[in-house]
PDB file of C-alpha atoms in Angstrom:
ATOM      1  CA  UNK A   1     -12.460   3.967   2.292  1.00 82.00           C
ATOM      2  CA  UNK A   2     -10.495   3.822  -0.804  1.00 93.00           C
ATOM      3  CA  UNK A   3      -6.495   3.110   0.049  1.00 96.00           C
ATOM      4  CA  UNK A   4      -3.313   5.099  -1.620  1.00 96.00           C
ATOM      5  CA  UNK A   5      -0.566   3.474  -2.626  1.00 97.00           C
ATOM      6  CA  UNK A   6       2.753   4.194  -4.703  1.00 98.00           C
ATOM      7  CA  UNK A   7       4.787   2.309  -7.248  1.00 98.00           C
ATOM      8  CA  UNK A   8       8.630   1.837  -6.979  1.00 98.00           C
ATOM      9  CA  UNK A   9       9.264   1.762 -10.927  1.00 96.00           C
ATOM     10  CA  UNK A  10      11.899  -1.411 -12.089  1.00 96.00           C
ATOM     11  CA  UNK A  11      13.293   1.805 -14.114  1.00 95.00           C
ATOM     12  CA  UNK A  12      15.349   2.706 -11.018  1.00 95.00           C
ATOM     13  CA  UNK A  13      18.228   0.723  -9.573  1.00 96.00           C
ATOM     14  CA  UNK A  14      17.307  -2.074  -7.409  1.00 97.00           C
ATOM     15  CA  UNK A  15      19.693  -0.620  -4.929  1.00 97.00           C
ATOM     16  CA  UNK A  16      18.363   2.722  -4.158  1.00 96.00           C
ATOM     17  CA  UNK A  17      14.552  -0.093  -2.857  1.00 98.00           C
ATOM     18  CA  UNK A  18      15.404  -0.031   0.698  1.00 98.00           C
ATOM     19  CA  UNK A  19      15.587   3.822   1.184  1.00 98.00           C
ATOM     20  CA  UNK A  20      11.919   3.524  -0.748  1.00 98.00           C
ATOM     21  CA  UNK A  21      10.352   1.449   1.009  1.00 98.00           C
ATOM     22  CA  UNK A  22      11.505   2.778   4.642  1.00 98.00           C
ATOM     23  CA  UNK A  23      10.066   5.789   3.444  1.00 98.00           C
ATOM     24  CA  UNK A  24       6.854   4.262   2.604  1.00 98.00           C
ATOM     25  CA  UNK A  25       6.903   2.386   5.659  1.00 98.00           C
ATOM     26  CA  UNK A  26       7.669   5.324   8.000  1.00 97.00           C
ATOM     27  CA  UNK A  27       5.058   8.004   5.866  1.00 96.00           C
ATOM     28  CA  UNK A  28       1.994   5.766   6.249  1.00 95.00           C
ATOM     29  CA  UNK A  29       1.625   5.057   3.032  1.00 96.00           C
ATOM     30  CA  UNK A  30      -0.580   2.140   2.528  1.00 96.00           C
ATOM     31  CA  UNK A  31       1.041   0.056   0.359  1.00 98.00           C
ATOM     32  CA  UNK A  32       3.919   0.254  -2.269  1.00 98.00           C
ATOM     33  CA  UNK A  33       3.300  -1.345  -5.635  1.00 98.00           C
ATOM     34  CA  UNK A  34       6.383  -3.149  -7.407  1.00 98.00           C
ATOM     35  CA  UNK A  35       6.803  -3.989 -11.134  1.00 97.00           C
ATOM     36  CA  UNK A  36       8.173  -7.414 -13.161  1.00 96.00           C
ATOM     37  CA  UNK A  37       8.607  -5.610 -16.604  1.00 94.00           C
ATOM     38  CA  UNK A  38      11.280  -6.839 -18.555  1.00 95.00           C
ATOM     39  CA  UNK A  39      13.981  -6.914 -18.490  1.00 96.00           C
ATOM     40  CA  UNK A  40      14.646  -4.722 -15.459  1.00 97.00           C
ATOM     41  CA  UNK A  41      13.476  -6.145 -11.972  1.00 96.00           C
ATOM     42  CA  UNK A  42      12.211  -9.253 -10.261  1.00 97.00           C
ATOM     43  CA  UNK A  43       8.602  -8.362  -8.769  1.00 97.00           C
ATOM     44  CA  UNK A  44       9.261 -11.267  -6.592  1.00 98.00           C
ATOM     45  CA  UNK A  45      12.448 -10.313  -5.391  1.00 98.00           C
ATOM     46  CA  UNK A  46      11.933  -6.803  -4.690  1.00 98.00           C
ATOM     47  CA  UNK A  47       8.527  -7.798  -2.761  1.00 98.00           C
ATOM     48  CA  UNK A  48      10.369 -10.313  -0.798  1.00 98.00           C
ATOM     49  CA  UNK A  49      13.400  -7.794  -0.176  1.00 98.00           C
ATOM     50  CA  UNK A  50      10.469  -4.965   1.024  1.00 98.00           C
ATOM     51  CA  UNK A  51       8.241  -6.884   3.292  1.00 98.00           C
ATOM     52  CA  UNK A  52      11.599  -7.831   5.176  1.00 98.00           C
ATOM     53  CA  UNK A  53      12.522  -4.534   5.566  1.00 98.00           C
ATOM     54  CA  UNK A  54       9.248  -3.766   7.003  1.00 98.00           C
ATOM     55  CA  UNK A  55       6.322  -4.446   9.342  1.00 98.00           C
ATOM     56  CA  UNK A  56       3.165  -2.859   8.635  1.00 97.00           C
ATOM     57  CA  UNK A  57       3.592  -1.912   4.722  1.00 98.00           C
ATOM     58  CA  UNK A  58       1.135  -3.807   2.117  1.00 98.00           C
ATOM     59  CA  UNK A  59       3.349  -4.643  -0.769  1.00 98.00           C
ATOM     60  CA  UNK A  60       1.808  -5.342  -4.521  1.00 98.00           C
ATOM     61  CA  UNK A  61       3.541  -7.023  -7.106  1.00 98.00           C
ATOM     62  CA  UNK A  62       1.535  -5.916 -10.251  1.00 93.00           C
ATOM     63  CA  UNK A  63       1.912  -7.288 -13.072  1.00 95.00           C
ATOM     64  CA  UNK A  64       3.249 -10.838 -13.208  1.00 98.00           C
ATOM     65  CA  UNK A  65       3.869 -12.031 -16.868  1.00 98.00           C
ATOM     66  CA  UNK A  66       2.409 -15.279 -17.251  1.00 98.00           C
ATOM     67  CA  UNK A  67       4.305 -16.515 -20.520  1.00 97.00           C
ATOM     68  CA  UNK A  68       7.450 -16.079 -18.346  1.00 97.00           C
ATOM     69  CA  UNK A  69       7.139 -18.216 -15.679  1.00 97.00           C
ATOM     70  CA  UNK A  70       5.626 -21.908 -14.537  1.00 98.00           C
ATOM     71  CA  UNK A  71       2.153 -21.120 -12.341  1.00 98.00           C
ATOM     72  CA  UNK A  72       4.202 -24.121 -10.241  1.00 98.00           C
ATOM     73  CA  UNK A  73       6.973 -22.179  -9.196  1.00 98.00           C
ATOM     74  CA  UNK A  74       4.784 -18.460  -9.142  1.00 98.00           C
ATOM     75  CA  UNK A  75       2.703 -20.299  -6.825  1.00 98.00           C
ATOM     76  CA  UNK A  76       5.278 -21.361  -4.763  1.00 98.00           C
ATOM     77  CA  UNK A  77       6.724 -18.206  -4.127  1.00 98.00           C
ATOM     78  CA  UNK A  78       3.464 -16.533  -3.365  1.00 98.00           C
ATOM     79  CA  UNK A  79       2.929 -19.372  -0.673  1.00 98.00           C
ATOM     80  CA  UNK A  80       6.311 -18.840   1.079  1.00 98.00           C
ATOM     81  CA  UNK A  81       5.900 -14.846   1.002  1.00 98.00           C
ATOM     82  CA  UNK A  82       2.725 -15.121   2.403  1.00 98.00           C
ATOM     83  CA  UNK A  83       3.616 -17.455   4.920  1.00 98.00           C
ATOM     84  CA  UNK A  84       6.451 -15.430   5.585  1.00 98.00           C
ATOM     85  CA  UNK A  85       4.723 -12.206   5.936  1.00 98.00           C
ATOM     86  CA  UNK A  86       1.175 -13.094   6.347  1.00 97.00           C
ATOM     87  CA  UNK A  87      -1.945 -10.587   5.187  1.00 96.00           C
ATOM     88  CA  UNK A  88       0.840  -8.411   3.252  1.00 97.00           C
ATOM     89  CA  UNK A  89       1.087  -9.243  -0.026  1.00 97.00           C
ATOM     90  CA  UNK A  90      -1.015  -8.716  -3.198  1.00 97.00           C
ATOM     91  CA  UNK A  91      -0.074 -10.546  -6.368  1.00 98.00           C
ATOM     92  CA  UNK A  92      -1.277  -9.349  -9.824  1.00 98.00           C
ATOM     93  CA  UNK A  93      -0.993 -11.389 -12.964  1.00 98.00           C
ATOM     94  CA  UNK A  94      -1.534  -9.985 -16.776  1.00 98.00           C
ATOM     95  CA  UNK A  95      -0.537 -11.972 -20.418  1.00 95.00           C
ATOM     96  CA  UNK A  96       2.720  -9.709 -20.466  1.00 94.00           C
ATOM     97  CA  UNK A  97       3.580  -7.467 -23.283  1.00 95.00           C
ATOM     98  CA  UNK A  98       3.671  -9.451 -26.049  1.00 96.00           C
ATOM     99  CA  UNK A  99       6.903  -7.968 -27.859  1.00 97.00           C
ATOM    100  CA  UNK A 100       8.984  -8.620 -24.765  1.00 97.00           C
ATOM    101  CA  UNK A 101       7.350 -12.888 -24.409  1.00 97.00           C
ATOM    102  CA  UNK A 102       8.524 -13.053 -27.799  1.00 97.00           C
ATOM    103  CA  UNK A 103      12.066 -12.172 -27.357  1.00 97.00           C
ATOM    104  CA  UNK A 104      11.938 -14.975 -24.216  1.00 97.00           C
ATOM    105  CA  UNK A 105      10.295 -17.397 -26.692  1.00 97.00           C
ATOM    106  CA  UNK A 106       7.076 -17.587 -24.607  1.00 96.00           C
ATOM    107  CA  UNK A 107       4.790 -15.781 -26.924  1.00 97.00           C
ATOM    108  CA  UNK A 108       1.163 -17.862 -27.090  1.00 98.00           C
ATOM    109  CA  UNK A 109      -1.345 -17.849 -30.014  1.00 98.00           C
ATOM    110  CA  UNK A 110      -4.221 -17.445 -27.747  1.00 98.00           C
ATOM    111  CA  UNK A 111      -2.554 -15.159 -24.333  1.00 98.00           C
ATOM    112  CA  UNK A 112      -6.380 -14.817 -22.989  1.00 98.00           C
ATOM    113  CA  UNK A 113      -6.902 -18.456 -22.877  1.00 98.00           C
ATOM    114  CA  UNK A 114      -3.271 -18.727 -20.965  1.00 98.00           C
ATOM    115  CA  UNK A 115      -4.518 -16.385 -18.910  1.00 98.00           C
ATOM    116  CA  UNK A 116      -7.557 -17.736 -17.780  1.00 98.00           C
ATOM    117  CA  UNK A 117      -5.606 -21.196 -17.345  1.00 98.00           C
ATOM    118  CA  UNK A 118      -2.954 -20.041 -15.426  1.00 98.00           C
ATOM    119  CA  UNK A 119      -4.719 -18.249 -13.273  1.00 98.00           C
ATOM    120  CA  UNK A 120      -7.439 -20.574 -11.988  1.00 98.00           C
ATOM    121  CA  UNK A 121      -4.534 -23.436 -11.717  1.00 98.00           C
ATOM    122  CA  UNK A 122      -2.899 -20.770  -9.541  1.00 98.00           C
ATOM    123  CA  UNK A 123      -5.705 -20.239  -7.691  1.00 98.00           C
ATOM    124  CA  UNK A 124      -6.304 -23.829  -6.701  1.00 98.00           C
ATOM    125  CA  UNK A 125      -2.311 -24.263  -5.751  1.00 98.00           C
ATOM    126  CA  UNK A 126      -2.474 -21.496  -3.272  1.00 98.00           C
ATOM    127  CA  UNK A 127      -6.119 -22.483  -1.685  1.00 97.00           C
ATOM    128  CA  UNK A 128      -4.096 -25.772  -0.805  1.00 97.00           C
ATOM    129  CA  UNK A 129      -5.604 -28.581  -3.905  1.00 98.00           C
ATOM    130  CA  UNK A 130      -3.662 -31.248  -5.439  1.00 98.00           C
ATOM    131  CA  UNK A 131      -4.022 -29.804  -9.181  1.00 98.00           C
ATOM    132  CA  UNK A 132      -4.526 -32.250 -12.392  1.00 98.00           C
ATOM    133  CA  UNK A 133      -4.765 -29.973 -15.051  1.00 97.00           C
ATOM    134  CA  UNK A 134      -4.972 -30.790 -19.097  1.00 97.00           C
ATOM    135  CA  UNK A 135      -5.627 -27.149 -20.732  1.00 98.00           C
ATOM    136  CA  UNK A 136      -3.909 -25.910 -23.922  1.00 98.00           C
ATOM    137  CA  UNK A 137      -1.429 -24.188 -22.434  1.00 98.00           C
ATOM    138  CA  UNK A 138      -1.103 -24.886 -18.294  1.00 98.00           C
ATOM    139  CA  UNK A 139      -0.869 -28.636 -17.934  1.00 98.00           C
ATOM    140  CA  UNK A 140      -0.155 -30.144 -14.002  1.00 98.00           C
ATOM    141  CA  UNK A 141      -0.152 -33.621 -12.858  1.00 98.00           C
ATOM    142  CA  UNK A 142      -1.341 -34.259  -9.478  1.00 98.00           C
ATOM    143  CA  UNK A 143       0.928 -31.595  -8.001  1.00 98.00           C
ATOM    144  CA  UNK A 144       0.298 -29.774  -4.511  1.00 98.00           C
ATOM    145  CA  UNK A 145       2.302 -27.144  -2.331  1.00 98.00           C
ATOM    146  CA  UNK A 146       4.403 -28.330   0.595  1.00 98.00           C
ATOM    147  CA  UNK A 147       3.404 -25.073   2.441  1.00 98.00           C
ATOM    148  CA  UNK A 148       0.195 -23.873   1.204  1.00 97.00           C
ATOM    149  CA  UNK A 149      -1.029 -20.373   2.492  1.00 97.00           C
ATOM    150  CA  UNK A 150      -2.924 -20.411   5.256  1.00 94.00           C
ATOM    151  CA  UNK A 151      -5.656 -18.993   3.618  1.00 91.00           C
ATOM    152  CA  UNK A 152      -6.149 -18.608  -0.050  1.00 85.00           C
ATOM    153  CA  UNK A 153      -3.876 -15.472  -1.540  1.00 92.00           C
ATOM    154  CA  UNK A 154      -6.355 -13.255  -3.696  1.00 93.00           C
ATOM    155  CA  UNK A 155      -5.167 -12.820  -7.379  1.00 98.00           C
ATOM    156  CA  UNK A 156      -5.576  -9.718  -8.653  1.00 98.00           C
ATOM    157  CA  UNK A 157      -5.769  -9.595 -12.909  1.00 98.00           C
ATOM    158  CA  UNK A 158      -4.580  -6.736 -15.010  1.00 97.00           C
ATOM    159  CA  UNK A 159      -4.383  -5.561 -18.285  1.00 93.00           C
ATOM    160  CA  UNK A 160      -6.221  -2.864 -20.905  1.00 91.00           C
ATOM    161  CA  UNK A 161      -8.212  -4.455 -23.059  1.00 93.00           C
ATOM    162  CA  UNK A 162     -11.093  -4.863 -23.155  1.00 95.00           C
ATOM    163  CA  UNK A 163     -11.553  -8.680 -23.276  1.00 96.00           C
ATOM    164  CA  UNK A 164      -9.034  -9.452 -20.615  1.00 97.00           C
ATOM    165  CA  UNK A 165     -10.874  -7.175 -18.360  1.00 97.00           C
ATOM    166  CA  UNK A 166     -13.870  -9.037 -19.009  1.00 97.00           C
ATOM    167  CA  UNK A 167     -11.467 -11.752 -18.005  1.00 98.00           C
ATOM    168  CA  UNK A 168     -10.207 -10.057 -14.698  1.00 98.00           C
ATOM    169  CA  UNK A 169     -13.973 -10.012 -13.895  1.00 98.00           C
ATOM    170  CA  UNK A 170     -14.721 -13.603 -14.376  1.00 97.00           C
ATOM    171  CA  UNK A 171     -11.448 -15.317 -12.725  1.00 98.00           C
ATOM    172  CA  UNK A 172      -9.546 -12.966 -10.951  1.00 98.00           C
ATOM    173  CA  UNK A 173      -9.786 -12.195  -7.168  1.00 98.00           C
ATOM    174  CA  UNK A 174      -9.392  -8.499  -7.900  1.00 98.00           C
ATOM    175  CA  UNK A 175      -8.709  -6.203 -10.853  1.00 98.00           C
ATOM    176  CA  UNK A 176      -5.913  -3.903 -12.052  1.00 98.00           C
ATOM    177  CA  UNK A 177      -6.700  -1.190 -14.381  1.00 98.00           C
ATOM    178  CA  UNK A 178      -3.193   0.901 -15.760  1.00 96.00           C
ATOM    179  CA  UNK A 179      -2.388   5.043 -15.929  1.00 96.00           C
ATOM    180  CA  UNK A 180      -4.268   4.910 -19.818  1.00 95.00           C
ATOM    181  CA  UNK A 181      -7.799   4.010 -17.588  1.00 97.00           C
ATOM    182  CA  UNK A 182     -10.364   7.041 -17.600  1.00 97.00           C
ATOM    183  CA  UNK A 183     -12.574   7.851 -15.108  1.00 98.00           C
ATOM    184  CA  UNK A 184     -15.541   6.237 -17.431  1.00 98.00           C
ATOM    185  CA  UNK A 185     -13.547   3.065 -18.198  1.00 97.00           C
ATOM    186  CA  UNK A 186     -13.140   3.083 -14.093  1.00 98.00           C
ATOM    187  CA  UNK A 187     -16.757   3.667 -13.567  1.00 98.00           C
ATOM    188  CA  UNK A 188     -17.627   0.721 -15.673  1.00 97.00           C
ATOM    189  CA  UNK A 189     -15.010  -1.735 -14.501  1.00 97.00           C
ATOM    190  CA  UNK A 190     -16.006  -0.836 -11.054  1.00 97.00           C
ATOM    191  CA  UNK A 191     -19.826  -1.491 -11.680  1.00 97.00           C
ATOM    192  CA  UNK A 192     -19.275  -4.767 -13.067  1.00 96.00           C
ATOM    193  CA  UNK A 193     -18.234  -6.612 -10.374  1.00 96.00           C
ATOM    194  CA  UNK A 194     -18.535  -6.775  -6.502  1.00 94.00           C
ATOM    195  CA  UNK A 195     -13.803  -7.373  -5.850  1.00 97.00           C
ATOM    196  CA  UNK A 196     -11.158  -4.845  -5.464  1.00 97.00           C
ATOM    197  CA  UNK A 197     -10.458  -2.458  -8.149  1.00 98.00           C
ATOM    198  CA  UNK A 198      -6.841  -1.324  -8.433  1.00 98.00           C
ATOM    199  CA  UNK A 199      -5.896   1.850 -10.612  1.00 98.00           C
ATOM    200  CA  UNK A 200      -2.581   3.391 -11.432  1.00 98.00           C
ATOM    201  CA  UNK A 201      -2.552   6.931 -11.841  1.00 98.00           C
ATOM    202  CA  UNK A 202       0.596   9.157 -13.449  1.00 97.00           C
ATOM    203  CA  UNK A 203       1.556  11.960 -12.047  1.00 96.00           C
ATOM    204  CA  UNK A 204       4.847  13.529 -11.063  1.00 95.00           C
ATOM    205  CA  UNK A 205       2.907  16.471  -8.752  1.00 95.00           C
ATOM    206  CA  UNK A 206       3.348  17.519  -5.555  1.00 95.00           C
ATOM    207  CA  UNK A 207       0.520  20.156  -5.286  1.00 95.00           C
ATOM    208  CA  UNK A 208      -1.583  18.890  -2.750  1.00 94.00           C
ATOM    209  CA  UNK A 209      -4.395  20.384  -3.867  1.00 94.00           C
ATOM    210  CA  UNK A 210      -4.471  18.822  -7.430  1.00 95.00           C
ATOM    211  CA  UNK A 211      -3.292  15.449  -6.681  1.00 95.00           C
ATOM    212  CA  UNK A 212      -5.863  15.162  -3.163  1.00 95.00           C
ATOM    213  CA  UNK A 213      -8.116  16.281  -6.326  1.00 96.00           C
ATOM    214  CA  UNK A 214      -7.129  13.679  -8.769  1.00 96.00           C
ATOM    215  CA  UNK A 215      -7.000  11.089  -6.276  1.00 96.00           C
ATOM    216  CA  UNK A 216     -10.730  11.776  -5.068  1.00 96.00           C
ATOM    217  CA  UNK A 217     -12.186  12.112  -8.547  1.00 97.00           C
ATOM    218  CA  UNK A 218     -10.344   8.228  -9.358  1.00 97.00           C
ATOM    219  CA  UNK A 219     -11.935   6.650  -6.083  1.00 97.00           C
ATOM    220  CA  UNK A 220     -15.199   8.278  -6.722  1.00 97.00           C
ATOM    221  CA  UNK A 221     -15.607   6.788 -10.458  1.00 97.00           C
ATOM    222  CA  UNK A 222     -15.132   3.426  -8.052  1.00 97.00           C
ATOM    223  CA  UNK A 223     -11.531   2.504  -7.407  1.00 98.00           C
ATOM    224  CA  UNK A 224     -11.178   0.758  -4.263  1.00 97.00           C
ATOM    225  CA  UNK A 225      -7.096   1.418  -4.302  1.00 97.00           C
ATOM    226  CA  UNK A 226      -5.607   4.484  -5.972  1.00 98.00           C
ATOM    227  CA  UNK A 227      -2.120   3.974  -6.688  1.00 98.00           C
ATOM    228  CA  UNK A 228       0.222   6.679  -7.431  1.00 98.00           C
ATOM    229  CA  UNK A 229       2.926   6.566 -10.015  1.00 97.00           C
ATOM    230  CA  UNK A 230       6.681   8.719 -11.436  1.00 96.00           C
ATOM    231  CA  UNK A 231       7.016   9.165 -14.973  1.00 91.00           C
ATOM    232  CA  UNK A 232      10.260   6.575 -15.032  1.00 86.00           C
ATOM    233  CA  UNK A 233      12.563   9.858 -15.870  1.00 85.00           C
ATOM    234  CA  UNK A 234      11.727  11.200 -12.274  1.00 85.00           C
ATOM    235  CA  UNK A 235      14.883  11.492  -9.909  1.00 87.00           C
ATOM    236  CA  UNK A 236      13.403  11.522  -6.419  1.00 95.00           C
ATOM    237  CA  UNK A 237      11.061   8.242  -5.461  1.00 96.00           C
ATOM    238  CA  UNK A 238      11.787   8.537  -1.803  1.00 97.00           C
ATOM    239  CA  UNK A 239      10.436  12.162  -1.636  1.00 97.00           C
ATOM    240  CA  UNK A 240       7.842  11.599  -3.576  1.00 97.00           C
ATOM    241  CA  UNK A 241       6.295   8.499  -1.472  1.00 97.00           C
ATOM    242  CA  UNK A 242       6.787  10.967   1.503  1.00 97.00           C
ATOM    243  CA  UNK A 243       4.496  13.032   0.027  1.00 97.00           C
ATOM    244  CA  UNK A 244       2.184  10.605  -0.624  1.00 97.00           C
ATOM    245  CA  UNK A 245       2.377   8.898   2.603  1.00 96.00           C
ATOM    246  CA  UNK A 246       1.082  13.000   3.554  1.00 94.00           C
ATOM    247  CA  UNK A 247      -2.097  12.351   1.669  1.00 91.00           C
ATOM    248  CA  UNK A 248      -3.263   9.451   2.945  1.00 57.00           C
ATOM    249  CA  UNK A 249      -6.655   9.189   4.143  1.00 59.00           C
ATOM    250  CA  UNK A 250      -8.167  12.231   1.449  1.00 54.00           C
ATOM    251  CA  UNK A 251     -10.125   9.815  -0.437  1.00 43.00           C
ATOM    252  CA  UNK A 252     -12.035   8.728   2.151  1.00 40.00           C
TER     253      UNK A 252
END
């Protein structure tokens, strides 16, 4: 059975979350998908802030920037969510826009070889290793978490190009394709490899009809999690996740 989800957009105020995520708590929504894009929200933050509101709700965090923060500390906080709210979490991690890890000064010649190093180091911090790593970019001396997961966190990758989806294949735990994704792109992705496959889809509808539609025509071409997003100039999040949270189960 393919899941739905729905994204809370870093476009609205970090203060309107909580009614948000009650709502996707109490609709049945599956799980609720949270953004880091700069320079608006903290994915981590609002993830933590959600799952403590909550007891049953799946919470994403999708995309992490890489360039913008030590796979040390990102590991870290993964750990002591998950340990915190165990089996309710899923972390994503992309190379960032590139504009916006310029303006932070943490733009890299190569972001596909950062990437790939950052996420296998995170990897082997969460699955509980003592990590000694020398790469171009991710370098680690014989440094372990305190309070590893109990069992290994699966990271997600994301992006739309074409090589780092090749990437996503090859390291990452599942994959995260964006709204621009097709339903061939989708097809392919899906066929390639045997984890998760995670796709946004846009839409500010609330025909039933059209969007149980759109939603079945996505998880046929192979998505394993639909997740539905607002333009960022729509006005009613908690309404819409209601609505949603009414779908749930039509892409089965």
């Amino acid at each position: 059975m393919t899941t739905l989800g729905a994204v809370y957009r870093p476009q609205l105020p970090p203060e309107n979350l909580r009614s948000v995520v009650l709502a996707a708590e109490e609709s049945g929504v599956d799980s609720l998908w949270l953004w880091e894009d700069c320079f608006l929200e903290s994915g981590i933050a609002t993830a933590s802030a959600a799952l403590a509101w909550t007891s049953r709700l799946n919470v994403g965090v999708g995309l992490l920037p890489v360039p913008l923060r030590n796979v040390a500390l990102t590991a870290m906080e993964i750990a002591t969510l998950d340990r915190l709210f165990p089996g309710r979490v899923t972390i994503g991690v992309g190379h960032g826009v590139q504009d916006w890890m310029e303006q932070v000064g943490g733009r890299v010649a190569s972001p596909l070889t950062l990437l790939r190093e950052y996420t296998e180091a995170l990897k082997a911090l969460l699955a509980g290793e003592r990590v000694t790593r020398a790469g171009r970019y991710v370098r680690l001396t014989d440094v372990a978490l305190g309070w590893p997961p109990a069992k290994p966190v699966p990271i997600h990758v994301g992006g739309f190009g074409v090589k780092t989806l090749d990437l996503a294949g090859e390291v990452g735990d599942g994959t995260i394709l964006d709204a621009s994704a097709d339903l061939d792109q989708i097809r392919a992705i899906s066929a390639s490899r045997e984890h998760p496959v995670v796709v946004y889809v846009e839409t500010d509808s609330r025909d039933r009809a059209f969007v149980t539609d759109l939603v079945a025509s996505v998880a046929g071409a192979g998505a394993t999690s639909v997740i539905l997003q607002q333009s960022a100039t729509s006005e009613d999040p908690e309404g819409f996740v209601r609505f949603v949270g009414s779908l749930d189960g039509v892409s089965a």
